JSON list of C-alpha atoms in Angstrom, two decimals:
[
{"chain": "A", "resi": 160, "resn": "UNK", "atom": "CA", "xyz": [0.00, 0.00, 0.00]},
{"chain": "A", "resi": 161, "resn": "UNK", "atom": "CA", "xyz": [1.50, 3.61, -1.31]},
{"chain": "A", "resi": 162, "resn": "UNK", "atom": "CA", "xyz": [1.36, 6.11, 1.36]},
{"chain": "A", "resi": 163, "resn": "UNK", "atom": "CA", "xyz": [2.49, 9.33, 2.22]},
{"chain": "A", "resi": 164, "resn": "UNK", "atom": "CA", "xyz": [4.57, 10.50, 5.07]},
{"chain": "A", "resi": 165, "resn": "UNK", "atom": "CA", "xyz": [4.59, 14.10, 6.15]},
{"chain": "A", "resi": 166, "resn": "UNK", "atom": "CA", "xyz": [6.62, 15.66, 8.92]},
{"chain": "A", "resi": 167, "resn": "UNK", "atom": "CA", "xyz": [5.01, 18.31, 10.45]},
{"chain": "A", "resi": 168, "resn": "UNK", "atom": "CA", "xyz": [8.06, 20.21, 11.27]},
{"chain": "A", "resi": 169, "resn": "UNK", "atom": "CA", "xyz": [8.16, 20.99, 7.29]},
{"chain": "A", "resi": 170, "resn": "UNK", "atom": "CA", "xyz": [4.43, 22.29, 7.60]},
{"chain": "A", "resi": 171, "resn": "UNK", "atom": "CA", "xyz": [3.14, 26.13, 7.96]},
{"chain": "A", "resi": 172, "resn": "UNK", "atom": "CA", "xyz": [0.72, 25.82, 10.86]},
{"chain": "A", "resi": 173, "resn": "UNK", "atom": "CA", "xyz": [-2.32, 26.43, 8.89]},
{"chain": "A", "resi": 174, "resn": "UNK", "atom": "CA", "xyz": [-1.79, 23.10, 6.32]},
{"chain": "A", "resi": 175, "resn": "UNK", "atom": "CA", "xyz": [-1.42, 21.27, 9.65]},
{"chain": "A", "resi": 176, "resn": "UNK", "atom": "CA", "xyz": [-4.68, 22.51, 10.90]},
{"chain": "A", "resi": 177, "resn": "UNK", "atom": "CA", "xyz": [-6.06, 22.06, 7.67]},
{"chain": "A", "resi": 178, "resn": "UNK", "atom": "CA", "xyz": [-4.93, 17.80, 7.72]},
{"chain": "A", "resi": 179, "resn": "UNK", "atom": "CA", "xyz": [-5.99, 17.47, 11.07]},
{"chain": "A", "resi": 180, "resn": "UNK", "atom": "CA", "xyz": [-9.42, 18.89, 10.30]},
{"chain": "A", "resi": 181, "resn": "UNK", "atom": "CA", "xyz": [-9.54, 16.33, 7.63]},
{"chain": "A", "resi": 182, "resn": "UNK", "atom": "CA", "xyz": [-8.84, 13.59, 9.26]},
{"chain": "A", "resi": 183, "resn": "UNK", "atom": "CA", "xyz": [-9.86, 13.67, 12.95]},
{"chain": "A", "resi": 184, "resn": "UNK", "atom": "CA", "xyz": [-13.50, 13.28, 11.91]},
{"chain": "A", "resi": 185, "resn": "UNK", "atom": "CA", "xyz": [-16.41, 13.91, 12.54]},
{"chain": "A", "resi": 186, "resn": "UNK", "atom": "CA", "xyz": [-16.04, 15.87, 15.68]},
{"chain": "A", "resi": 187, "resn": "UNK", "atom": "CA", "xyz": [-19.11, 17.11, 18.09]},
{"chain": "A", "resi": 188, "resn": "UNK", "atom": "CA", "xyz": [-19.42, 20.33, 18.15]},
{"chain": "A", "resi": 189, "resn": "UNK", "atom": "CA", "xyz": [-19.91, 22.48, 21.22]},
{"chain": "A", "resi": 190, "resn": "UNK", "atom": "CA", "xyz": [-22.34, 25.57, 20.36]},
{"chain": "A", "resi": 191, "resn": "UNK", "atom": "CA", "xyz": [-20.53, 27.46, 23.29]},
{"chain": "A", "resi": 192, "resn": "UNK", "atom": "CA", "xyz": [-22.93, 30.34, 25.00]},
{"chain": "A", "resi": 193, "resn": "UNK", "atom": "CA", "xyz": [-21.26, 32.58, 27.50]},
{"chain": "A", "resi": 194, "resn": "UNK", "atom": "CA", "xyz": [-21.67, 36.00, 28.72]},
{"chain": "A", "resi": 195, "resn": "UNK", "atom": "CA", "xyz": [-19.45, 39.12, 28.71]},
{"chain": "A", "resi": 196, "resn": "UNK", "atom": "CA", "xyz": [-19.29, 40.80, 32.63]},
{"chain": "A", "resi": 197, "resn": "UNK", "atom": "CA", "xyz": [-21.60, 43.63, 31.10]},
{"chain": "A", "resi": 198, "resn": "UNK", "atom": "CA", "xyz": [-23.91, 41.18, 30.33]},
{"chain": "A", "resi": 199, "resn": "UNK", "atom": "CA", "xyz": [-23.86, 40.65, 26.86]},
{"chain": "A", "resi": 200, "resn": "UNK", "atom": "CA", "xyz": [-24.33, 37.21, 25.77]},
{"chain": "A", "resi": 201, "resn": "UNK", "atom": "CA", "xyz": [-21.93, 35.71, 23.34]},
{"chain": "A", "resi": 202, "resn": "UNK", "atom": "CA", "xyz": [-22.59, 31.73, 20.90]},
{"chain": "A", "resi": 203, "resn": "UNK", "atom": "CA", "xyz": [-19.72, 30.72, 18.88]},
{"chain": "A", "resi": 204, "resn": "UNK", "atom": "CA", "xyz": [-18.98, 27.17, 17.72]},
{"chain": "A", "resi": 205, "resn": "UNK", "atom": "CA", "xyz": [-16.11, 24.77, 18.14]},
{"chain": "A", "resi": 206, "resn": "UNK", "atom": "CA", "xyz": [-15.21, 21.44, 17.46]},
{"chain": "A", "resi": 207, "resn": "UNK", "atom": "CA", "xyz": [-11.83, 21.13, 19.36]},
{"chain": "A", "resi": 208, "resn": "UNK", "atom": "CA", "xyz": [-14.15, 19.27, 22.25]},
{"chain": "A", "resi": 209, "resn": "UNK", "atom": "CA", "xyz": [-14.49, 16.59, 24.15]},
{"chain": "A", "resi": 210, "resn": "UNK", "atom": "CA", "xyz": [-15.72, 14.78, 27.33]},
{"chain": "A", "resi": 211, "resn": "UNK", "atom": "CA", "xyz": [-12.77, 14.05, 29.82]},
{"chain": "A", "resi": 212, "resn": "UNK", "atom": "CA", "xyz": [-14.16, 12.21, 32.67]},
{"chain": "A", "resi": 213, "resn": "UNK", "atom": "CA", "xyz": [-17.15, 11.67, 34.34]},
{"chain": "A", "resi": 214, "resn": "UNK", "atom": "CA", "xyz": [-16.99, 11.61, 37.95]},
{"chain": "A", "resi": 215, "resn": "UNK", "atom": "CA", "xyz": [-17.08, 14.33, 38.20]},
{"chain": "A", "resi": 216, "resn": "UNK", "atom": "CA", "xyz": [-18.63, 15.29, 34.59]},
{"chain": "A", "resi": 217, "resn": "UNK", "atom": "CA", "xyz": [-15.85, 17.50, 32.70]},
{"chain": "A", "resi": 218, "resn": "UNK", "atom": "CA", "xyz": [-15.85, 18.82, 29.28]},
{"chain": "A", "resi": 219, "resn": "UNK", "atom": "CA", "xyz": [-12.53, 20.65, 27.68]},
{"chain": "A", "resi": 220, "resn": "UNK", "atom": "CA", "xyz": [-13.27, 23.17, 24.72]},
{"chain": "A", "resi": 221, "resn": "UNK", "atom": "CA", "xyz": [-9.72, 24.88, 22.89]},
{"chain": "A", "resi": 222, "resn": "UNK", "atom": "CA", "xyz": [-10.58, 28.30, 21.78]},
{"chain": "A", "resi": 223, "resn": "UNK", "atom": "CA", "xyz": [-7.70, 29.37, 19.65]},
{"chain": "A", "resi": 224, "resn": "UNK", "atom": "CA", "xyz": [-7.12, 33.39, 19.74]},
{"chain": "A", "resi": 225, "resn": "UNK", "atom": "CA", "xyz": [-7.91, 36.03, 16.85]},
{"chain": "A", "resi": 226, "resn": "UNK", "atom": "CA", "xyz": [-5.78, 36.17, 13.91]},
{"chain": "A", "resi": 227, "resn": "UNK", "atom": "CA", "xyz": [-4.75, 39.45, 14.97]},
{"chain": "A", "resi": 228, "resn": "UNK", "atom": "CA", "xyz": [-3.15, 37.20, 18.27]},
{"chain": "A", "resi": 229, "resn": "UNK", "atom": "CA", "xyz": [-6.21, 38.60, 20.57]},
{"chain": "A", "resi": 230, "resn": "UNK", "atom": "CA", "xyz": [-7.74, 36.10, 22.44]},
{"chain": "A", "resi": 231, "resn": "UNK", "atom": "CA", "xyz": [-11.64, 35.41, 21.58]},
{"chain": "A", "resi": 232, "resn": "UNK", "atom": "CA", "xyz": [-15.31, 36.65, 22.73]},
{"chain": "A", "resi": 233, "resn": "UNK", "atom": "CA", "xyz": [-15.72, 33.11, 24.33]},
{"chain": "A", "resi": 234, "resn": "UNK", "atom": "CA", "xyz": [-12.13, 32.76, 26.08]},
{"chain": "A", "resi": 235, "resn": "UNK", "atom": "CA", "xyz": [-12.81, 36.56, 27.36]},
{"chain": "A", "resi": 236, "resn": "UNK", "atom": "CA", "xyz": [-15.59, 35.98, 29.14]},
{"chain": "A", "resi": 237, "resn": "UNK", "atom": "CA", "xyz": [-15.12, 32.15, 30.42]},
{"chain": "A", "resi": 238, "resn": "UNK", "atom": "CA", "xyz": [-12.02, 33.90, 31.86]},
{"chain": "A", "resi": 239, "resn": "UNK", "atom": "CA", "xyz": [-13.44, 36.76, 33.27]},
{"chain": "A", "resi": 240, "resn": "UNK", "atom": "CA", "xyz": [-16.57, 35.16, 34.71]},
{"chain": "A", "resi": 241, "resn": "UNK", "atom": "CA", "xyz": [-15.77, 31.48, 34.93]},
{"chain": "A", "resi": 242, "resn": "UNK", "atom": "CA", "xyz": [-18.92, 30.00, 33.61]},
{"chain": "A", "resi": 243, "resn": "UNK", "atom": "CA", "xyz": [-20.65, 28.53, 30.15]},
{"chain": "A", "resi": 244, "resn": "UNK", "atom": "CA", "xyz": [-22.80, 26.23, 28.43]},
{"chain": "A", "resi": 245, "resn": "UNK", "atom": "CA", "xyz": [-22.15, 23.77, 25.98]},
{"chain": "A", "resi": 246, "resn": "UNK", "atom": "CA", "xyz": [-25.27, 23.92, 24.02]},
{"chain": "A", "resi": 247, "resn": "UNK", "atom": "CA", "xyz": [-25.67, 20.40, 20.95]},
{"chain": "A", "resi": 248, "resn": "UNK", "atom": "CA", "xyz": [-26.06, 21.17, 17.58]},
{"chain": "A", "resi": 249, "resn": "UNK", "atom": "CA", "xyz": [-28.15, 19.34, 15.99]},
{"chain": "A", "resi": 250, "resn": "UNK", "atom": "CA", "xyz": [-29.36, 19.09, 12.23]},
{"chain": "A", "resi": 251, "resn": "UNK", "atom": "CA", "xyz": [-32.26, 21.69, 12.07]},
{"chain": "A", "resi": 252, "resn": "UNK", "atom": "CA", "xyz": [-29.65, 24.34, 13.86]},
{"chain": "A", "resi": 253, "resn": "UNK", "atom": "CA", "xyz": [-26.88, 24.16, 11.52]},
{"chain": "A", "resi": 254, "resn": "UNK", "atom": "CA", "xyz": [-27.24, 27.29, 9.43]},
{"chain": "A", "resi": 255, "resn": "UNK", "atom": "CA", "xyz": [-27.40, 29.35, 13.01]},
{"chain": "A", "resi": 256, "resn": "UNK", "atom": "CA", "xyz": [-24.14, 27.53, 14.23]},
{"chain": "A", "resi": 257, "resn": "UNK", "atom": "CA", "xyz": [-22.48, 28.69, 11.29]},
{"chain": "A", "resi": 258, "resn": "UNK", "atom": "CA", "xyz": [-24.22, 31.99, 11.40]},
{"chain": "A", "resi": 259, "resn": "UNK", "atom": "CA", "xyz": [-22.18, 32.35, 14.89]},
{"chain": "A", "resi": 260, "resn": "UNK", "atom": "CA", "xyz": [-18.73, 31.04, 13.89]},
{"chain": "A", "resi": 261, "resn": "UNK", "atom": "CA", "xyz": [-18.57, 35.17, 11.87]},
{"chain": "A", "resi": 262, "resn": "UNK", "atom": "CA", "xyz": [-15.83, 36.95, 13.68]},
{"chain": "A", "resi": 263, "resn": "UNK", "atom": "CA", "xyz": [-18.25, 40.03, 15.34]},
{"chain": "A", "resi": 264, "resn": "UNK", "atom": "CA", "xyz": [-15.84, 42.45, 17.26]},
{"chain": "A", "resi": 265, "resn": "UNK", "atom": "CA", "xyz": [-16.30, 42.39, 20.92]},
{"chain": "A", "resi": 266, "resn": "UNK", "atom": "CA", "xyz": [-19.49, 43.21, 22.26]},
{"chain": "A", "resi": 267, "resn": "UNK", "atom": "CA", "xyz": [-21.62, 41.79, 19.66]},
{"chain": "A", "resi": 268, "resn": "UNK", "atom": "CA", "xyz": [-24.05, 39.48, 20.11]},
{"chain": "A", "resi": 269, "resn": "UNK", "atom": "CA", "xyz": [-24.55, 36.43, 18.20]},
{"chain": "A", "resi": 270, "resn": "UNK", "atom": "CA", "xyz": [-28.07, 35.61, 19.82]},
{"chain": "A", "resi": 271, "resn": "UNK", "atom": "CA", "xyz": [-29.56, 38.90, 18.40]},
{"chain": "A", "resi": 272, "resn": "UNK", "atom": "CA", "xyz": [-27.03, 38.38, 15.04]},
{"chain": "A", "resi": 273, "resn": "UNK", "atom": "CA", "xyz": [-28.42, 34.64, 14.21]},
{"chain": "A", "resi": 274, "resn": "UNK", "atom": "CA", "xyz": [-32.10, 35.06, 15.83]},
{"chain": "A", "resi": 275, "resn": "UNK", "atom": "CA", "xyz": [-31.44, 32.78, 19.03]},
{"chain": "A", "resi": 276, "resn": "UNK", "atom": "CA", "xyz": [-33.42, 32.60, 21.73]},
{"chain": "A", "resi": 277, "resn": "UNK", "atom": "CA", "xyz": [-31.85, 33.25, 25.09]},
{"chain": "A", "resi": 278, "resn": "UNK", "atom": "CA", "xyz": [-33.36, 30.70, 27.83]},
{"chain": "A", "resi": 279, "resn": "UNK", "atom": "CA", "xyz": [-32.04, 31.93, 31.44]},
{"chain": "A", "resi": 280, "resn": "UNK", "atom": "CA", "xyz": [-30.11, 29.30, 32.93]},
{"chain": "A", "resi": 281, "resn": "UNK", "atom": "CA", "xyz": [-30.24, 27.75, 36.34]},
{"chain": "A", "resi": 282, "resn": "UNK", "atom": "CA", "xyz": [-27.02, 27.53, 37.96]},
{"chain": "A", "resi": 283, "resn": "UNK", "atom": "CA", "xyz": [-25.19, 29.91, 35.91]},
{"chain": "A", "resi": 284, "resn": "UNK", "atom": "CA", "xyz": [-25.14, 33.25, 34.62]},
{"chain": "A", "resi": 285, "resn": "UNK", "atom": "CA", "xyz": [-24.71, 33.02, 30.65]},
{"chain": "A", "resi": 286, "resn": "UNK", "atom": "CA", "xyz": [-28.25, 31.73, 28.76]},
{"chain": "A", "resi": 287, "resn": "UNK", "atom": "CA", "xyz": [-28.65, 28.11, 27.22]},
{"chain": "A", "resi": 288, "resn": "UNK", "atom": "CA", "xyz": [-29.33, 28.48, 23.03]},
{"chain": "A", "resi": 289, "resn": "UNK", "atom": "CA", "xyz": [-33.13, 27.82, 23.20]},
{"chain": "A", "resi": 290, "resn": "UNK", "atom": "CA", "xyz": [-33.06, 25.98, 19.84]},
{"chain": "A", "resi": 291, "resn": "UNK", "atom": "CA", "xyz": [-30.60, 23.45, 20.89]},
{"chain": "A", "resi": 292, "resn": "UNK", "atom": "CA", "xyz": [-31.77, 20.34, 22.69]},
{"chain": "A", "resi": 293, "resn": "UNK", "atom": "CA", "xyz": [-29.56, 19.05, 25.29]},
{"chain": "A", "resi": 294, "resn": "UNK", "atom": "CA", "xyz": [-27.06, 21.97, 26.71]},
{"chain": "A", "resi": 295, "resn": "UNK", "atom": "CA", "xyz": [-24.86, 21.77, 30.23]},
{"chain": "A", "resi": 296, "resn": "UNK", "atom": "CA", "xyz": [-24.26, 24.19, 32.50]},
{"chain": "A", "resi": 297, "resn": "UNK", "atom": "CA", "xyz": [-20.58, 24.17, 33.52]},
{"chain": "A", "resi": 298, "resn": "UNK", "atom": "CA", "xyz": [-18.10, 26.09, 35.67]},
{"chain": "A", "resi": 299, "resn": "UNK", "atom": "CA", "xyz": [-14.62, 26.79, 35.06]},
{"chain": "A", "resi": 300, "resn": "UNK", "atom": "CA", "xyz": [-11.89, 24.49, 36.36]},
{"chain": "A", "resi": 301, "resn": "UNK", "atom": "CA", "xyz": [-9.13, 25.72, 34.73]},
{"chain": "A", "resi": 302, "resn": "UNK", "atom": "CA", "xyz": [-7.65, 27.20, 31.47]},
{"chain": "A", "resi": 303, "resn": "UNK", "atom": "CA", "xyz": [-4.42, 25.44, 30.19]},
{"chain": "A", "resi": 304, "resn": "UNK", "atom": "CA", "xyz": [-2.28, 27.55, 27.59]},
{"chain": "A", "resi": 305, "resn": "UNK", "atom": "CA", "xyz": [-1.32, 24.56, 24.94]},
{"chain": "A", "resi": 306, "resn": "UNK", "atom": "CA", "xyz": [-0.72, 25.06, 21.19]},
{"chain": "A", "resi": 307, "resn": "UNK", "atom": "CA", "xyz": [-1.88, 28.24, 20.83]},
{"chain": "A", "resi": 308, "resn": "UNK", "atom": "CA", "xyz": [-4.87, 27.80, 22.49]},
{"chain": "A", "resi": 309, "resn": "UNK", "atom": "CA", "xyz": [-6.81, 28.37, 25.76]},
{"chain": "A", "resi": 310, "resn": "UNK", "atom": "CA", "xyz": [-8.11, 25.00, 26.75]},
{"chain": "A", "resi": 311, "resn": "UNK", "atom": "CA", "xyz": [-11.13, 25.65, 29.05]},
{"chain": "A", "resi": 312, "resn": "UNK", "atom": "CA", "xyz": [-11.71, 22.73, 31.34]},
{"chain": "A", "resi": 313, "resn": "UNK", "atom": "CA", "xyz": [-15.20, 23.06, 32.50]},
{"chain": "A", "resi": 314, "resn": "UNK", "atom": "CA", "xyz": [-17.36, 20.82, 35.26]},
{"chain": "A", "resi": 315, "resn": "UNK", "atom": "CA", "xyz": [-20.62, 20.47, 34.34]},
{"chain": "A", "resi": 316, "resn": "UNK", "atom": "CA", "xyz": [-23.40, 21.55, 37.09]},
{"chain": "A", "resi": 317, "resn": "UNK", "atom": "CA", "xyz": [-26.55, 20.28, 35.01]},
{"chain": "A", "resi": 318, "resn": "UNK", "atom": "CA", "xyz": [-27.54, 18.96, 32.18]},
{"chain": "A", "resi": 319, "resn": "UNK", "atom": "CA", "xyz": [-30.84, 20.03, 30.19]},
{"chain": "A", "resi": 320, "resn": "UNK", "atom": "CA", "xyz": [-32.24, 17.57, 27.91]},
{"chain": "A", "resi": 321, "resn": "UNK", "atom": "CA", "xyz": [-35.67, 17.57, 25.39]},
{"chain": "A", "resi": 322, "resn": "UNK", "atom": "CA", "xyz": [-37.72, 14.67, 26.31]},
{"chain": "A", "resi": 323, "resn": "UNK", "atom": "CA", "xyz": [-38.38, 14.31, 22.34]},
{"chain": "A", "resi": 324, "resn": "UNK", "atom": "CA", "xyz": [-34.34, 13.24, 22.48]},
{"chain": "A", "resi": 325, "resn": "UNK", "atom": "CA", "xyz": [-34.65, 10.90, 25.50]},
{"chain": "A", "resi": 326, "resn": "UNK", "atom": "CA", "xyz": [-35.47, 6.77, 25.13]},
{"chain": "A", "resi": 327, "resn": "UNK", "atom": "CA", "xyz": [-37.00, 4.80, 27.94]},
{"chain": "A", "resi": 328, "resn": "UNK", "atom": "CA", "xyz": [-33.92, 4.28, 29.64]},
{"chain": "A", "resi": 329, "resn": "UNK", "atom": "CA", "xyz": [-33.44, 7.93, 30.77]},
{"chain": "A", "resi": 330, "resn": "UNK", "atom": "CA", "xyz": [-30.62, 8.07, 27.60]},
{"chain": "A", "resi": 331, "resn": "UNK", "atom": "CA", "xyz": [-30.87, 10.40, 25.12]},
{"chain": "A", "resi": 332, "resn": "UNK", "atom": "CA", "xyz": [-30.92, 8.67, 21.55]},
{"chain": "A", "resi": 333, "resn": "UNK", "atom": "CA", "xyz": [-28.91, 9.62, 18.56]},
{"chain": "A", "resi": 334, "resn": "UNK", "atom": "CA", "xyz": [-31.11, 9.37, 16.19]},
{"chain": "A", "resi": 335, "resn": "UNK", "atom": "CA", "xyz": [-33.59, 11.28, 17.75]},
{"chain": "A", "resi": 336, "resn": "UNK", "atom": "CA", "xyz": [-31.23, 13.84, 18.43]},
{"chain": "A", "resi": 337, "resn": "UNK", "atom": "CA", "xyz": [-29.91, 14.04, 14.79]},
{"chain": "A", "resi": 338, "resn": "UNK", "atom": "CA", "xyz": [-26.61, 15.85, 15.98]},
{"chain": "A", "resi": 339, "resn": "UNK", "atom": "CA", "xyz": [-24.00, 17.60, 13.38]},
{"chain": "A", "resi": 340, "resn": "UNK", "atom": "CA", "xyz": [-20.73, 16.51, 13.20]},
{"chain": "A", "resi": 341, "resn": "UNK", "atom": "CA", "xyz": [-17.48, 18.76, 11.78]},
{"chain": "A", "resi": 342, "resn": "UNK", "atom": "CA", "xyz": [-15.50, 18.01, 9.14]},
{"chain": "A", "resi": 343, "resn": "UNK", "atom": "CA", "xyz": [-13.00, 19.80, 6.99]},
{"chain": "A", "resi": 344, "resn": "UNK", "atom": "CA", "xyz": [-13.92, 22.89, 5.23]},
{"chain": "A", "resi": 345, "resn": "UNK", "atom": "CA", "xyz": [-17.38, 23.74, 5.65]},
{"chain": "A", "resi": 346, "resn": "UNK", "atom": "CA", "xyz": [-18.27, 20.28, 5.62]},
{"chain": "A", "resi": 347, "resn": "UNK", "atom": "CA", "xyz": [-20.72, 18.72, 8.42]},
{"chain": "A", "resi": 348, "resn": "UNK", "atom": "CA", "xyz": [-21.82, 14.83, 9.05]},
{"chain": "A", "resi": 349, "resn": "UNK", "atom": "CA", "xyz": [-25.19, 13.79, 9.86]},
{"chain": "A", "resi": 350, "resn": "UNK", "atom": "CA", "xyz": [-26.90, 10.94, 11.30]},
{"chain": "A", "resi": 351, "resn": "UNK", "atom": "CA", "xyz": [-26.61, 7.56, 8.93]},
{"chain": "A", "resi": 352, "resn": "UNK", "atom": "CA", "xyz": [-26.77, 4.38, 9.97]},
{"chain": "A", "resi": 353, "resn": "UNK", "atom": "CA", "xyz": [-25.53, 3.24, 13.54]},
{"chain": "A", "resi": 354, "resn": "UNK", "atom": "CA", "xyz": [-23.89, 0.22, 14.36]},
{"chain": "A", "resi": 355, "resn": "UNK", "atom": "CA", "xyz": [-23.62, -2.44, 17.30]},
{"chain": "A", "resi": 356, "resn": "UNK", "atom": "CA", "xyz": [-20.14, -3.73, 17.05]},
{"chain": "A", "resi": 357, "resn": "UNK", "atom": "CA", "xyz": [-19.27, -6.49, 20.08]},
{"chain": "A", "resi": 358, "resn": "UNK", "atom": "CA", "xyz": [-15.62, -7.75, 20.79]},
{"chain": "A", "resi": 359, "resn": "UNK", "atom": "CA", "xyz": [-16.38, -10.85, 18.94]},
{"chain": "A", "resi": 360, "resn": "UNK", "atom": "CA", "xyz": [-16.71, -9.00, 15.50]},
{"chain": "A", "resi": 361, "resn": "UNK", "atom": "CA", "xyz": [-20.37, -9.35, 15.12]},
{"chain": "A", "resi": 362, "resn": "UNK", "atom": "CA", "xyz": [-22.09, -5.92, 13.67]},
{"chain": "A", "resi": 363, "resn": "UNK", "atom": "CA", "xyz": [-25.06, -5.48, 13.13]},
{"chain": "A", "resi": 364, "resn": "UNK", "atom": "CA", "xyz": [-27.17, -2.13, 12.58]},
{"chain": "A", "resi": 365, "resn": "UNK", "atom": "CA", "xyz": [-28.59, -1.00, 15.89]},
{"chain": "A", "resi": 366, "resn": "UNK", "atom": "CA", "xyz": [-30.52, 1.94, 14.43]},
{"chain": "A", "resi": 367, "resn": "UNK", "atom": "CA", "xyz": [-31.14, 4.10, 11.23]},
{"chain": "A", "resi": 368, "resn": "UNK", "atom": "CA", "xyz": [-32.93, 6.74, 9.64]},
{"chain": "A", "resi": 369, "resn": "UNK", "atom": "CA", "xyz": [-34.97, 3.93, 7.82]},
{"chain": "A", "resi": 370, "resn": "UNK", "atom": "CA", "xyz": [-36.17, 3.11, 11.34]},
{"chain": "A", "resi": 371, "resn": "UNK", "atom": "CA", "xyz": [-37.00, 6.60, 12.42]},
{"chain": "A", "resi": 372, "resn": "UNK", "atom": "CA", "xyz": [-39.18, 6.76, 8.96]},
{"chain": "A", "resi": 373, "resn": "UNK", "atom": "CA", "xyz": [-40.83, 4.05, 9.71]},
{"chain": "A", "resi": 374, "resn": "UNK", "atom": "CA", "xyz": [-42.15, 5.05, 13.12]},
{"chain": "A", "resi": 375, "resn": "UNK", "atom": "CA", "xyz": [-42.99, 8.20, 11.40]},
{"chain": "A", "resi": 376, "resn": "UNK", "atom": "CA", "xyz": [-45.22, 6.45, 9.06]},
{"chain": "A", "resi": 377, "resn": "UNK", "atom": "CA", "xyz": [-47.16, 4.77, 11.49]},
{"chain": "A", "resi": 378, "resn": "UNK", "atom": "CA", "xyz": [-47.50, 7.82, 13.69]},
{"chain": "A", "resi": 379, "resn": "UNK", "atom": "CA", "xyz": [-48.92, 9.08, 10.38]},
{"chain": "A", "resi": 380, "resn": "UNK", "atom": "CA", "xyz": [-51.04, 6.02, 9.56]},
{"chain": "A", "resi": 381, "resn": "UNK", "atom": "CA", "xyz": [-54.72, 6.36, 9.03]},
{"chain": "A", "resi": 382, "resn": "UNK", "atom": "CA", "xyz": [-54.59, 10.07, 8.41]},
{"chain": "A", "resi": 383, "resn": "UNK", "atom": "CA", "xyz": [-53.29, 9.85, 4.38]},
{"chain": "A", "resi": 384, "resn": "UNK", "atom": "CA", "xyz": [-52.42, 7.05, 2.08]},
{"chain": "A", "resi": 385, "resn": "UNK", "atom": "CA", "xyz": [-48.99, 5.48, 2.71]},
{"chain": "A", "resi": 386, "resn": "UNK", "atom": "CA", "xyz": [-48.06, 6.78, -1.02]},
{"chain": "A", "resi": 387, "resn": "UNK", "atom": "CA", "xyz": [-48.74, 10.27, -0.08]},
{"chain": "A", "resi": 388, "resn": "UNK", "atom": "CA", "xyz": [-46.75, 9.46, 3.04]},
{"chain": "A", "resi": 389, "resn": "UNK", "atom": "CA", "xyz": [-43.68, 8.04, 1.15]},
{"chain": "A", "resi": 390, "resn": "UNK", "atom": "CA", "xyz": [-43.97, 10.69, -1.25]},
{"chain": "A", "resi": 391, "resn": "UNK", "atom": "CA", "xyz": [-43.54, 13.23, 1.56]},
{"chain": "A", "resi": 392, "resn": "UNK", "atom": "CA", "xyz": [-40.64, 11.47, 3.36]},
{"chain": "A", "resi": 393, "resn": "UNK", "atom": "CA", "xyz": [-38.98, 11.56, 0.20]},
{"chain": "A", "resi": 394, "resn": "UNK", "atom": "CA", "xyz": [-39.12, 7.70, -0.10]},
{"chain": "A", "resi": 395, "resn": "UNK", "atom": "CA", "xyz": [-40.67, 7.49, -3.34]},
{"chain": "A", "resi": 396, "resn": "UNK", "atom": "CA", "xyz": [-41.28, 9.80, -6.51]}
]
């Protein structure tokens, strides 16, 4: 097999970001809401995330600075009043998550810029996205300076989720959740297929879309013909 081997010592910074947003995919994206010590509120969008334990419940965003070397809106306030929310993105939101990711100077704020709707949070100051379906509070634990970027380390205080997201087991499912994942570019990944994979190699699909149309039909049942149905869903012609 022919492959390439690159040494990123021989790389500008920006091609390197540019491979490892091509290849570390698809990453969750945390729609980030916090809130400025004036009290403006503040959404931007960033896929350098990740859970990092869960006892207690941590989350670590990196929020890389301003071209100009300033650090950004989000940083700036996490640091100055040591809370946020991680508000999900899901399908139906991704226009306004991109709609945030526009570098506004200071001061601006993306809720009024991309039409959001501010819900007041419980345990801390800055406002969940009221379009997003499952958002945690956190608190700042710490901000580590690595790679030229702030890496907020955040506990989270409470969780908020839909009950349209949330199965019988008190989990919220994927597929009804529909989340947006990053890619490179300005490309996103959505919900496909999911698969149960055990350690003896069996896999087998757990869940689809297919399924999720199907429930839809029968929800739908009795009201219209199933060809009107399918034609709707986009299943048929």
């Amino acid at each position: 097999m022919a492959a390439m081997i690159v040494d990123p010592t021989n790389l500008d910074p920006r091609d390197i970001y540019r491979l490892m947003i091509s290849v570390i995919v698809p990453r969750p994206i945390a729609w980030v809401s916090t809130q400025s010590p004036d009290g403006v509120t503040n959404a931007a969008p960033f896929s350098y995330f990740q859970a990092l334990g869960s006892k207690p419940p941590m989350v670590m965003i990196a929020v890389g600075d301003r071209r100009t070397g300033e650090a950004k809106d989000t940083r700036r306030n996490i640091e100055a009043t040591g809370q946020f929310v991680v508000n999900v993105v899901d399908e139906a939101n991704g226009p306004a998550m991109v709609r945030c990711a526009i570098d506004h100077p200071y001061g601006v704020s993306e809720f009024e810029d991309a039409g959001l709707d501010a819900v007041a949070s419980e345990r801390v100051a800055p406002p969940r996205i009221g379009q997003s379906r499952v958002a945690f509070e956190c608190e700042l634990d710490r901000v580590l300076e690595l790679a030229g970027s702030g890496v907020c380390i955040g506990r989270i205080v409470l969780f908020h989720l839909d009950d349209a997201v949330v199965d019988g087991d008190g989990h919220v499912d994927p597929v009804r959740l529909r989340p947006l994942g990053r890619l490179g570019g300005k490309g996103y990944a959505t919900m496909g297929a999911l698969r149960e994979i055990d350690p003896h190699g069996h896999d087998a699909i757990a869940w689809s879309v297919r399924d999720e149309m199907r429930a839809r039909v029968a929800a739908l049942r009795g009201e219209r013909s199933d060809e009107e149905i399918l034609r709707d869903l986009g299943l048929i012609d």
